[in-house]
PDB file of C-alpha atoms and ligand atoms in Angstrom:
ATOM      1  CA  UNK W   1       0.000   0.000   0.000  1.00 37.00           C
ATOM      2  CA  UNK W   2       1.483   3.555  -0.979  1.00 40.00           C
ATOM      3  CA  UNK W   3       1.968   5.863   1.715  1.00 48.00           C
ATOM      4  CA  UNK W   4      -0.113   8.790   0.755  1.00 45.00           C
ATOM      5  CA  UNK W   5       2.202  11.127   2.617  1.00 49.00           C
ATOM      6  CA  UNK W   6       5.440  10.382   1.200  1.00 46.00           C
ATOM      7  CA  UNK W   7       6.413  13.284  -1.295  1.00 48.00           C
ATOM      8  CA  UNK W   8       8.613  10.990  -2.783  1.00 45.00           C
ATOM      9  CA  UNK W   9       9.748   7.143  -2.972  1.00 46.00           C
ATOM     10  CA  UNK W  10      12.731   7.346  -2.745  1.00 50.00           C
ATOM     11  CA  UNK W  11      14.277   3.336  -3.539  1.00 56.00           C
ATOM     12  CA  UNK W  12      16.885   1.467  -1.880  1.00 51.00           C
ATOM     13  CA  UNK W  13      18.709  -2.111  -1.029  1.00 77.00           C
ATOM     14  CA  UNK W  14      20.259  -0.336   2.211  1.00 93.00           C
ATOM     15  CA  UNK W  15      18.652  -1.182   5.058  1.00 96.00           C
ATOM     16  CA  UNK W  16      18.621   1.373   7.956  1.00 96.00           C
ATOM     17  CA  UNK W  17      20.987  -0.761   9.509  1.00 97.00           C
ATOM     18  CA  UNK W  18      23.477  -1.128   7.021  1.00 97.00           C
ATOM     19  CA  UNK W  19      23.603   2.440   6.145  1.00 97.00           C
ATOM     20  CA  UNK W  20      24.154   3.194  10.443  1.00 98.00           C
ATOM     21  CA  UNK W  21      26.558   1.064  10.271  1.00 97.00           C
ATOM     22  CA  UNK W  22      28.175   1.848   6.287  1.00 97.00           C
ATOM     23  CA  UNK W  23      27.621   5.887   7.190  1.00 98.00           C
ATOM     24  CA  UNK W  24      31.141   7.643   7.290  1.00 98.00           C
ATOM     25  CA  UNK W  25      32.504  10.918   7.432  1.00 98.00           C
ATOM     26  CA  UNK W  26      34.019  11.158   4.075  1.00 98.00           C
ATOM     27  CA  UNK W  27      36.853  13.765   2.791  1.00 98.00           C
ATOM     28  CA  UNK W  28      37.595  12.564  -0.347  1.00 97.00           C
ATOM     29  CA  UNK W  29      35.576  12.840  -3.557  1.00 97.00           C
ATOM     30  CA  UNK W  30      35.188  12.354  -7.137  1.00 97.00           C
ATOM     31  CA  UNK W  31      34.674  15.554  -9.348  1.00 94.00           C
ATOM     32  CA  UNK W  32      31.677  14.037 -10.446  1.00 94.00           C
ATOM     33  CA  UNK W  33      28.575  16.527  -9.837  1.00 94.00           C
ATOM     34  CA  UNK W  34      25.690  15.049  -7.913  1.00 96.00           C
ATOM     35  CA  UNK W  35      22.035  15.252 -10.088  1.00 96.00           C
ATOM     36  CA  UNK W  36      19.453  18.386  -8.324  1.00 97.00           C
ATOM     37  CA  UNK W  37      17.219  15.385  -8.723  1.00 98.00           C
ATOM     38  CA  UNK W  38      18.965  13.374  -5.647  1.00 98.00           C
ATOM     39  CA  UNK W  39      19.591  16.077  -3.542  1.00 98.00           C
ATOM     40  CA  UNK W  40      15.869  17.104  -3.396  1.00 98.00           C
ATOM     41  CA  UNK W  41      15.498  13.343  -2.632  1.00 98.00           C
ATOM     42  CA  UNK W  42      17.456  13.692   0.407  1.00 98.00           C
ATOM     43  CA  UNK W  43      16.165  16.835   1.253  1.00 98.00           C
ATOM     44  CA  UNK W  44      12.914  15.063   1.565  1.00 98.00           C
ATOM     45  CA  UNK W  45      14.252  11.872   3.255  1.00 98.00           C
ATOM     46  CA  UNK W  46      15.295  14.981   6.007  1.00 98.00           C
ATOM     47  CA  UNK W  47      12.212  16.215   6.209  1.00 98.00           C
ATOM     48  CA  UNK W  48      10.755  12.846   7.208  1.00 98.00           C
ATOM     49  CA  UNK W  49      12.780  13.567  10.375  1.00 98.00           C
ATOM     50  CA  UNK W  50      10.274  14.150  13.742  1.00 98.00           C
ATOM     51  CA  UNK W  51      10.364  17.259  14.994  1.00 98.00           C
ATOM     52  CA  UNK W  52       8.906  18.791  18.528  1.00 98.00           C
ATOM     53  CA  UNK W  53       4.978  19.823  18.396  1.00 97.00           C
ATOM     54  CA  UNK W  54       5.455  19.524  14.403  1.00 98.00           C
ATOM     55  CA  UNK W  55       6.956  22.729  14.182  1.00 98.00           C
ATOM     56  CA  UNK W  56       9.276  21.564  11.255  1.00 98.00           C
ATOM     57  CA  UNK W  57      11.804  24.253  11.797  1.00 98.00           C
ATOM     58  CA  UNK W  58      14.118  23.911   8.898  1.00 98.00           C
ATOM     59  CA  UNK W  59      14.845  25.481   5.949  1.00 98.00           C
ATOM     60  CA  UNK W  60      17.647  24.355   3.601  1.00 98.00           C
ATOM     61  CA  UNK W  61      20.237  25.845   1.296  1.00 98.00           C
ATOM     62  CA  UNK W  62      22.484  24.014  -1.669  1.00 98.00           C
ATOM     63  CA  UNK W  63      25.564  24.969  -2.819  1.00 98.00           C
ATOM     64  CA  UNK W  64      26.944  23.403  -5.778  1.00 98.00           C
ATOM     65  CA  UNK W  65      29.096  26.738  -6.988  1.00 97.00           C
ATOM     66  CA  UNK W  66      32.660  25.827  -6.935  1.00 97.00           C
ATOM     67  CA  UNK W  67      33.726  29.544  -6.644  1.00 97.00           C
ATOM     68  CA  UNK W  68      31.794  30.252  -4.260  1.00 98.00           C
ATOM     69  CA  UNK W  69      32.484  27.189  -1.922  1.00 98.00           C
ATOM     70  CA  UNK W  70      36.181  27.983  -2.207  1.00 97.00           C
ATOM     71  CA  UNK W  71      35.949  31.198  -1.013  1.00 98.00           C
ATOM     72  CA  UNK W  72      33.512  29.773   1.541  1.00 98.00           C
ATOM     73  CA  UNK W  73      35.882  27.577   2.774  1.00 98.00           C
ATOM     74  CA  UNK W  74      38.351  30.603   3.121  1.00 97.00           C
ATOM     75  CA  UNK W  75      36.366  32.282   5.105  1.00 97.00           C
ATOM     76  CA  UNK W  76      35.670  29.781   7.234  1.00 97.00           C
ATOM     77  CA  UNK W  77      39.258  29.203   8.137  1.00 97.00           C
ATOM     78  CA  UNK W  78      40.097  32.526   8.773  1.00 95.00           C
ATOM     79  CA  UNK W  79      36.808  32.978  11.647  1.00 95.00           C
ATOM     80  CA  UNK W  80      38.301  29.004  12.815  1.00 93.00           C
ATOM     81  CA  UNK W  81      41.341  30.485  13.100  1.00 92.00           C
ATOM     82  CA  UNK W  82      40.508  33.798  14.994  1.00 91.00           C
ATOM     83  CA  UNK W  83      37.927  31.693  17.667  1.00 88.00           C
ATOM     84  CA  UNK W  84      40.702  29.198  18.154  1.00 87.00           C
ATOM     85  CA  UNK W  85      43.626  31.415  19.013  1.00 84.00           C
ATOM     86  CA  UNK W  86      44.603  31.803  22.758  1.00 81.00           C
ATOM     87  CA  UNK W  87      42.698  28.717  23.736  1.00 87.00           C
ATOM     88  CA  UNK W  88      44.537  25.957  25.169  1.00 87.00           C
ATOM     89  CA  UNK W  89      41.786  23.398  24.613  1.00 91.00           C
ATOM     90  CA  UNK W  90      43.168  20.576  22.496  1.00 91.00           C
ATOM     91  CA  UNK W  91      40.329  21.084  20.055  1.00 90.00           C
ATOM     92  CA  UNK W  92      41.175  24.545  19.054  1.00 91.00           C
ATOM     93  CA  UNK W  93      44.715  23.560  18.424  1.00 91.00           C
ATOM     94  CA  UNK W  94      43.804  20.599  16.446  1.00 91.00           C
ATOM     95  CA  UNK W  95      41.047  23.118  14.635  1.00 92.00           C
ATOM     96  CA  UNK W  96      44.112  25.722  14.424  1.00 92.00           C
ATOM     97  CA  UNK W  97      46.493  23.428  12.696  1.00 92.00           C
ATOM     98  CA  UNK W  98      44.220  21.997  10.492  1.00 92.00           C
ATOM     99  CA  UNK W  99      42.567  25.736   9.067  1.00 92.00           C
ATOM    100  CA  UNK W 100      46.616  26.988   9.305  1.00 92.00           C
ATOM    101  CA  UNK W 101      47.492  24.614   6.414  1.00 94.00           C
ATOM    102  CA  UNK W 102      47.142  27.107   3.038  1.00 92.00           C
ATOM    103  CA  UNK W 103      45.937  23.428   1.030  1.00 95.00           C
ATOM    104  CA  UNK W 104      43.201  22.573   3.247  1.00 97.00           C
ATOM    105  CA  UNK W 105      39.662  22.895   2.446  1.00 97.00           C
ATOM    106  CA  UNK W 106      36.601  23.107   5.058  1.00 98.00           C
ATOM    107  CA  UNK W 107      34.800  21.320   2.060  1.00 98.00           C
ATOM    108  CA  UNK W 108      37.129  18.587   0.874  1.00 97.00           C
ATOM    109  CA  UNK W 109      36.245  19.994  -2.212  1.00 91.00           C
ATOM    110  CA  UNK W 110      33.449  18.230  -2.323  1.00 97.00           C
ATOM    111  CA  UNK W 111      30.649  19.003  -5.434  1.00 92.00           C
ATOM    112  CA  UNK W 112      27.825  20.135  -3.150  1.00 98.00           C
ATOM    113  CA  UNK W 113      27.044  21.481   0.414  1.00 98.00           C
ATOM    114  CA  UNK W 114      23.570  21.501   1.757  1.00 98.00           C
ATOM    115  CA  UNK W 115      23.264  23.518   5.293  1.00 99.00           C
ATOM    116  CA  UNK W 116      20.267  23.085   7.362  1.00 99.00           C
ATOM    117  CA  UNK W 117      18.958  26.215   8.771  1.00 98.00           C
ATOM    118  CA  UNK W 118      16.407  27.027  11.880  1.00 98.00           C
ATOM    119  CA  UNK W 119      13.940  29.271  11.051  1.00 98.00           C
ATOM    120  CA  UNK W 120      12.724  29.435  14.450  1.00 96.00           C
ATOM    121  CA  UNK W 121      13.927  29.234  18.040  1.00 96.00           C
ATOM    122  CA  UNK W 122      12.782  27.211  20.824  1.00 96.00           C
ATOM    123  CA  UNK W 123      14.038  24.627  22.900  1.00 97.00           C
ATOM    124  CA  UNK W 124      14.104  21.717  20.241  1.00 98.00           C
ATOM    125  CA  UNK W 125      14.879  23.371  17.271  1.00 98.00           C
ATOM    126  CA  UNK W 126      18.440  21.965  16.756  1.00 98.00           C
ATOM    127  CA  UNK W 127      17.635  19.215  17.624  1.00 98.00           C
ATOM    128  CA  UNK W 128      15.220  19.079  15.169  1.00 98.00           C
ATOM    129  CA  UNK W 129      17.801  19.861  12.716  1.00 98.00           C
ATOM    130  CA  UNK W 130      20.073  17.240  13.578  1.00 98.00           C
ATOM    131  CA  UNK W 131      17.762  14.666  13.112  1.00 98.00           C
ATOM    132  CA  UNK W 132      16.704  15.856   9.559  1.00 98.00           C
ATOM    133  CA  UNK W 133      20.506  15.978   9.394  1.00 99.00           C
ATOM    134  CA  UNK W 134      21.267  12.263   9.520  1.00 98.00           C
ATOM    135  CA  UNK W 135      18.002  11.473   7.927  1.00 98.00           C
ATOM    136  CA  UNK W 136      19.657  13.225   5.149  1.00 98.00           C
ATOM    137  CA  UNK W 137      23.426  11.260   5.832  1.00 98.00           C
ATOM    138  CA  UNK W 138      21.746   8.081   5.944  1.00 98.00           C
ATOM    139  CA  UNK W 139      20.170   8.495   3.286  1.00 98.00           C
ATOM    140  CA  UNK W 140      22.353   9.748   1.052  1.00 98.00           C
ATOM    141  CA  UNK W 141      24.289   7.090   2.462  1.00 98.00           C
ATOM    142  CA  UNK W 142      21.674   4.509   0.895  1.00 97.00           C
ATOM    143  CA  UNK W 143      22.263   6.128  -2.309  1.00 97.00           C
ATOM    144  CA  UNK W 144      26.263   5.536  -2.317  1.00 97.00           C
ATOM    145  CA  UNK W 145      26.695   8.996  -1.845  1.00 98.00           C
ATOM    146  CA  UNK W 146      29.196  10.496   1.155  1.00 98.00           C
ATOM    147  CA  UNK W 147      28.852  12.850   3.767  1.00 98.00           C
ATOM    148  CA  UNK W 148      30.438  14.707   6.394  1.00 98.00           C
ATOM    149  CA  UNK W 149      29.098  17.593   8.289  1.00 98.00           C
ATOM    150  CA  UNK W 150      31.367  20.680   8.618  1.00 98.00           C
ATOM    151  CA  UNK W 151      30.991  21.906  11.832  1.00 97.00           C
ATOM    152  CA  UNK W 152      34.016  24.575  10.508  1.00 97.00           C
ATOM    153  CA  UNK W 153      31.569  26.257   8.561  1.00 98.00           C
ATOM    154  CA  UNK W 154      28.523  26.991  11.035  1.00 98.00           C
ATOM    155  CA  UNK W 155      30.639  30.344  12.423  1.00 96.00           C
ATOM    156  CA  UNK W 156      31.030  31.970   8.516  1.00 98.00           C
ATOM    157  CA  UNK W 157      27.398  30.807   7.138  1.00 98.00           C
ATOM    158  CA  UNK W 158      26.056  33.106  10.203  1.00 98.00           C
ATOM    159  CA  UNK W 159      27.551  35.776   9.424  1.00 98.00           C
ATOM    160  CA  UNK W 160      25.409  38.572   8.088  1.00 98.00           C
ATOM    161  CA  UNK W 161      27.482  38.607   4.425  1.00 98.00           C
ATOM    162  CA  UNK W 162      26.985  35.183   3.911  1.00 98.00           C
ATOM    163  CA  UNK W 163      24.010  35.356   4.932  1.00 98.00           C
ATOM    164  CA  UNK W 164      22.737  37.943   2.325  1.00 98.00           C
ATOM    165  CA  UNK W 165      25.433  36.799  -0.108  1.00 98.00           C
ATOM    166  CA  UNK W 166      22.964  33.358   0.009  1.00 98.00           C
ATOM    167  CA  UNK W 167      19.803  35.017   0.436  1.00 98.00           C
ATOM    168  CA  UNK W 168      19.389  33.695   3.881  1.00 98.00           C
ATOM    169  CA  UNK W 169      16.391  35.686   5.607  1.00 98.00           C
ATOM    170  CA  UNK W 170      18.262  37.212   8.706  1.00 98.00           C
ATOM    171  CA  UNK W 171      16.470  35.389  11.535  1.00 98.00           C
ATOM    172  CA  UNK W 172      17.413  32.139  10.250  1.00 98.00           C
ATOM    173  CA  UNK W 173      20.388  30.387  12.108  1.00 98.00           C
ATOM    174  CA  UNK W 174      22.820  27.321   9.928  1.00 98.00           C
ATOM    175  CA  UNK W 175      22.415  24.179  12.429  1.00 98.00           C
ATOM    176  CA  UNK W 176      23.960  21.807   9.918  1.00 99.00           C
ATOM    177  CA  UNK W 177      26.516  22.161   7.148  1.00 99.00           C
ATOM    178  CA  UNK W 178      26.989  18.524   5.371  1.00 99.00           C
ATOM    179  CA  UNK W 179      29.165  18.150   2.512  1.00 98.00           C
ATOM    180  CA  UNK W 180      27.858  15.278  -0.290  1.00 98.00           C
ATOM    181  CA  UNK W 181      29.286  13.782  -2.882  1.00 98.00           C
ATOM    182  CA  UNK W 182      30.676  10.160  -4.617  1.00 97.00           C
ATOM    183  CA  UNK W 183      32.989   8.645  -1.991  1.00 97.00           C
ATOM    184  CA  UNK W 184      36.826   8.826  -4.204  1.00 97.00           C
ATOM    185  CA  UNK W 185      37.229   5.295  -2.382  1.00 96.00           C
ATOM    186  CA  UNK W 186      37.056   4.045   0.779  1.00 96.00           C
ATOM    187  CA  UNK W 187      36.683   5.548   4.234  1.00 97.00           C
ATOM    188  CA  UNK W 188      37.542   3.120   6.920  1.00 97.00           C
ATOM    189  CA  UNK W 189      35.377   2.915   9.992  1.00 96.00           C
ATOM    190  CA  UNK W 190      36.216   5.096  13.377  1.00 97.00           C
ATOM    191  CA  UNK W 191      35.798   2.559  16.049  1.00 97.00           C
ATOM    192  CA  UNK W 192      33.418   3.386  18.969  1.00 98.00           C
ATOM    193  CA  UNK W 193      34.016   3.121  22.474  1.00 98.00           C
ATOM    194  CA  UNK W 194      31.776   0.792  24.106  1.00 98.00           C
ATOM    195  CA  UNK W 195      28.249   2.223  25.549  1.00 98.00           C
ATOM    196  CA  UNK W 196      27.980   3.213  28.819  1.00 98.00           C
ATOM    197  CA  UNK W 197      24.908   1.959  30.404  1.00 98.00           C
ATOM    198  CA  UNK W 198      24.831   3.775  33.594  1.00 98.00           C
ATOM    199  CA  UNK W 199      21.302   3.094  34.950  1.00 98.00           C
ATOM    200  CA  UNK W 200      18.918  -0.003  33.628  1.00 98.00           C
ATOM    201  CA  UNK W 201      15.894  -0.647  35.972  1.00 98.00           C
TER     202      UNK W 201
HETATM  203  C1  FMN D   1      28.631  18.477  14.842  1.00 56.21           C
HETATM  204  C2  FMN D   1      29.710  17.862  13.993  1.00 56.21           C
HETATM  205  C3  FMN D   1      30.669  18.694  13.430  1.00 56.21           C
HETATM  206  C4  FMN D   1      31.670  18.144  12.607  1.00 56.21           C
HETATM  207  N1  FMN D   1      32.550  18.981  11.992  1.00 56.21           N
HETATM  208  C5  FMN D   1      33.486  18.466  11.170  1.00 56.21           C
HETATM  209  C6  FMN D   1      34.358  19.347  10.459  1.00 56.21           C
HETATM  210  O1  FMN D   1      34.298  20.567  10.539  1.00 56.21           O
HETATM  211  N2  FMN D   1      35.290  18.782   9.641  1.00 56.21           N
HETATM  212  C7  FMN D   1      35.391  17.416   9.486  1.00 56.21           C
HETATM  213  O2  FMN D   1      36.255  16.972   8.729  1.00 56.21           O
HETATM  214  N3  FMN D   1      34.560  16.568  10.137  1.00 56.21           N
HETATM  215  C8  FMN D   1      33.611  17.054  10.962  1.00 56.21           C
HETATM  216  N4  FMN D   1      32.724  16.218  11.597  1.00 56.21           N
HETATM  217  C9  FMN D   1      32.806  14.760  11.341  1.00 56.21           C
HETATM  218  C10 FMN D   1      33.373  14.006  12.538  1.00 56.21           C
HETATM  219  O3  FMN D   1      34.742  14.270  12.652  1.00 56.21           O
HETATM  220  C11 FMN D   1      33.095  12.494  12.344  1.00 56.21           C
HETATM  221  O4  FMN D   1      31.706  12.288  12.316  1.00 56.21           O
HETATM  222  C12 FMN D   1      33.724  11.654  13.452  1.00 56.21           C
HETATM  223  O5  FMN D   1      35.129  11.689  13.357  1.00 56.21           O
HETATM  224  C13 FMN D   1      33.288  10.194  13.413  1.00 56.21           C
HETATM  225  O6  FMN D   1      33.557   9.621  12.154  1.00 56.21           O
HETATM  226  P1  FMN D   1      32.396   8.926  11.306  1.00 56.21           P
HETATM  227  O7  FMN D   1      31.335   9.984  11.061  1.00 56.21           O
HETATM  228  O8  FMN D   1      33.057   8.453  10.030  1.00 56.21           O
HETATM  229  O9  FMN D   1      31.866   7.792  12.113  1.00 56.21           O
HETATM  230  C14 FMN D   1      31.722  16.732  12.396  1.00 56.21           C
HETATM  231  C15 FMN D   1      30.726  15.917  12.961  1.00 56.21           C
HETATM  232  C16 FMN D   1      29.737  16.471  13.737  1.00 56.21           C
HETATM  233  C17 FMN D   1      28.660  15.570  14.304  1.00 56.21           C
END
């Protein structure tokens, strides 16, 4: 029986399952471009996510523009590398060494970057926009594509130019920058540490 509220159908041989466990962070991909077609797929596998009271507090943004996710990517290392200086944490040295080296790119170079943006604010709202987030990774995942969400890039895709630069409305707020495209080969997994179960009555 067809689901009447499905905008789309979207078709795969993943299970949910195999693409939890298949999912990786990848930083490494092919040239090739990725089809509108399957990123408004996985725009709609995101909106599938649940969100608090319904409130569906997203709104998302695609850049596929090669200039303009270079100079993205610059700017993004220069606000990485103004927050991270002076701080001893061993996070903002890692982020500082990484964003100091003139080849690296936020984006991996990577074909397309989809950010998830909160058009409202409330208690739940990120959260609802990390869960459209990896309905959109796992997904995409399902479709041999890769991810990888760019935490780097949250700081610069707030700021006011970038903003208007993308036609962002002002009020909105980037949750969730994920880079897609064909995995260039493989990405091996990042083990886990085992689950703490502190309290099972
Ligand atoms: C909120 C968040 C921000 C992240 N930001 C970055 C980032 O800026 N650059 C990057 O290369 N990976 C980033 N990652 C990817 C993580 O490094 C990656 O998920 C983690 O190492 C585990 O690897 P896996 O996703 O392959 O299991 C981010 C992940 C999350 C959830």
């Amino acid at each position: 029986m067809t689901n009447p509220q499905k905008t789309t159908q979207p078709e795969t041989a993943m299970s949910v399952m195999d693409a939890i466990y298949q999912r990786r962070a990848v930083r490494d991909y092919t040239p090739q471009k990725i089809d509108q077609a399957i990123i408004r797929t996985l725009i709609d596998a995101a909106i599938h996510a649940p969100t608090a009271m319904h409130e569906e507090p997203w709104a998302f943004a695609v850049i596929q523009d090669k200039n303009m996710l270079n100079r993205l990517s610059y700017s993004a290392k220069e606000l990485v590398r103004s927050e991270a200086h002076g701080s001893d944490s061993y996070q903002a040295k890692h982020a500082l060494d990484l964003v100091s080296k003139p080849d690296f790119h936020v984006f991996y170079n990577a074909g397309a970057l989809i950010v998830i943006y909160s058009r409202l604010q409330g208690p739940f709202v990120a959260a609802d926009c990390w869960l459209s987030a990896e309905n959109l990774m796992l997904a995409a995942c399902a479709k041999g594509l890769g991810t990888c969400v760019i935490g780097f890039a949250v700081s610069a895709l707030n700021m006011p130019e970038w903003k208007a630069e993308l036609k962002i409305p002002a009020e909105m707020t980037a949750i969730a920058p994920i880079i897609m495209g064909m995995p260039a080969g493989e990405t091996p997994l990042v083990p886990r540490k085992q689950p703490e179960i502190i309290s099972w009555n």
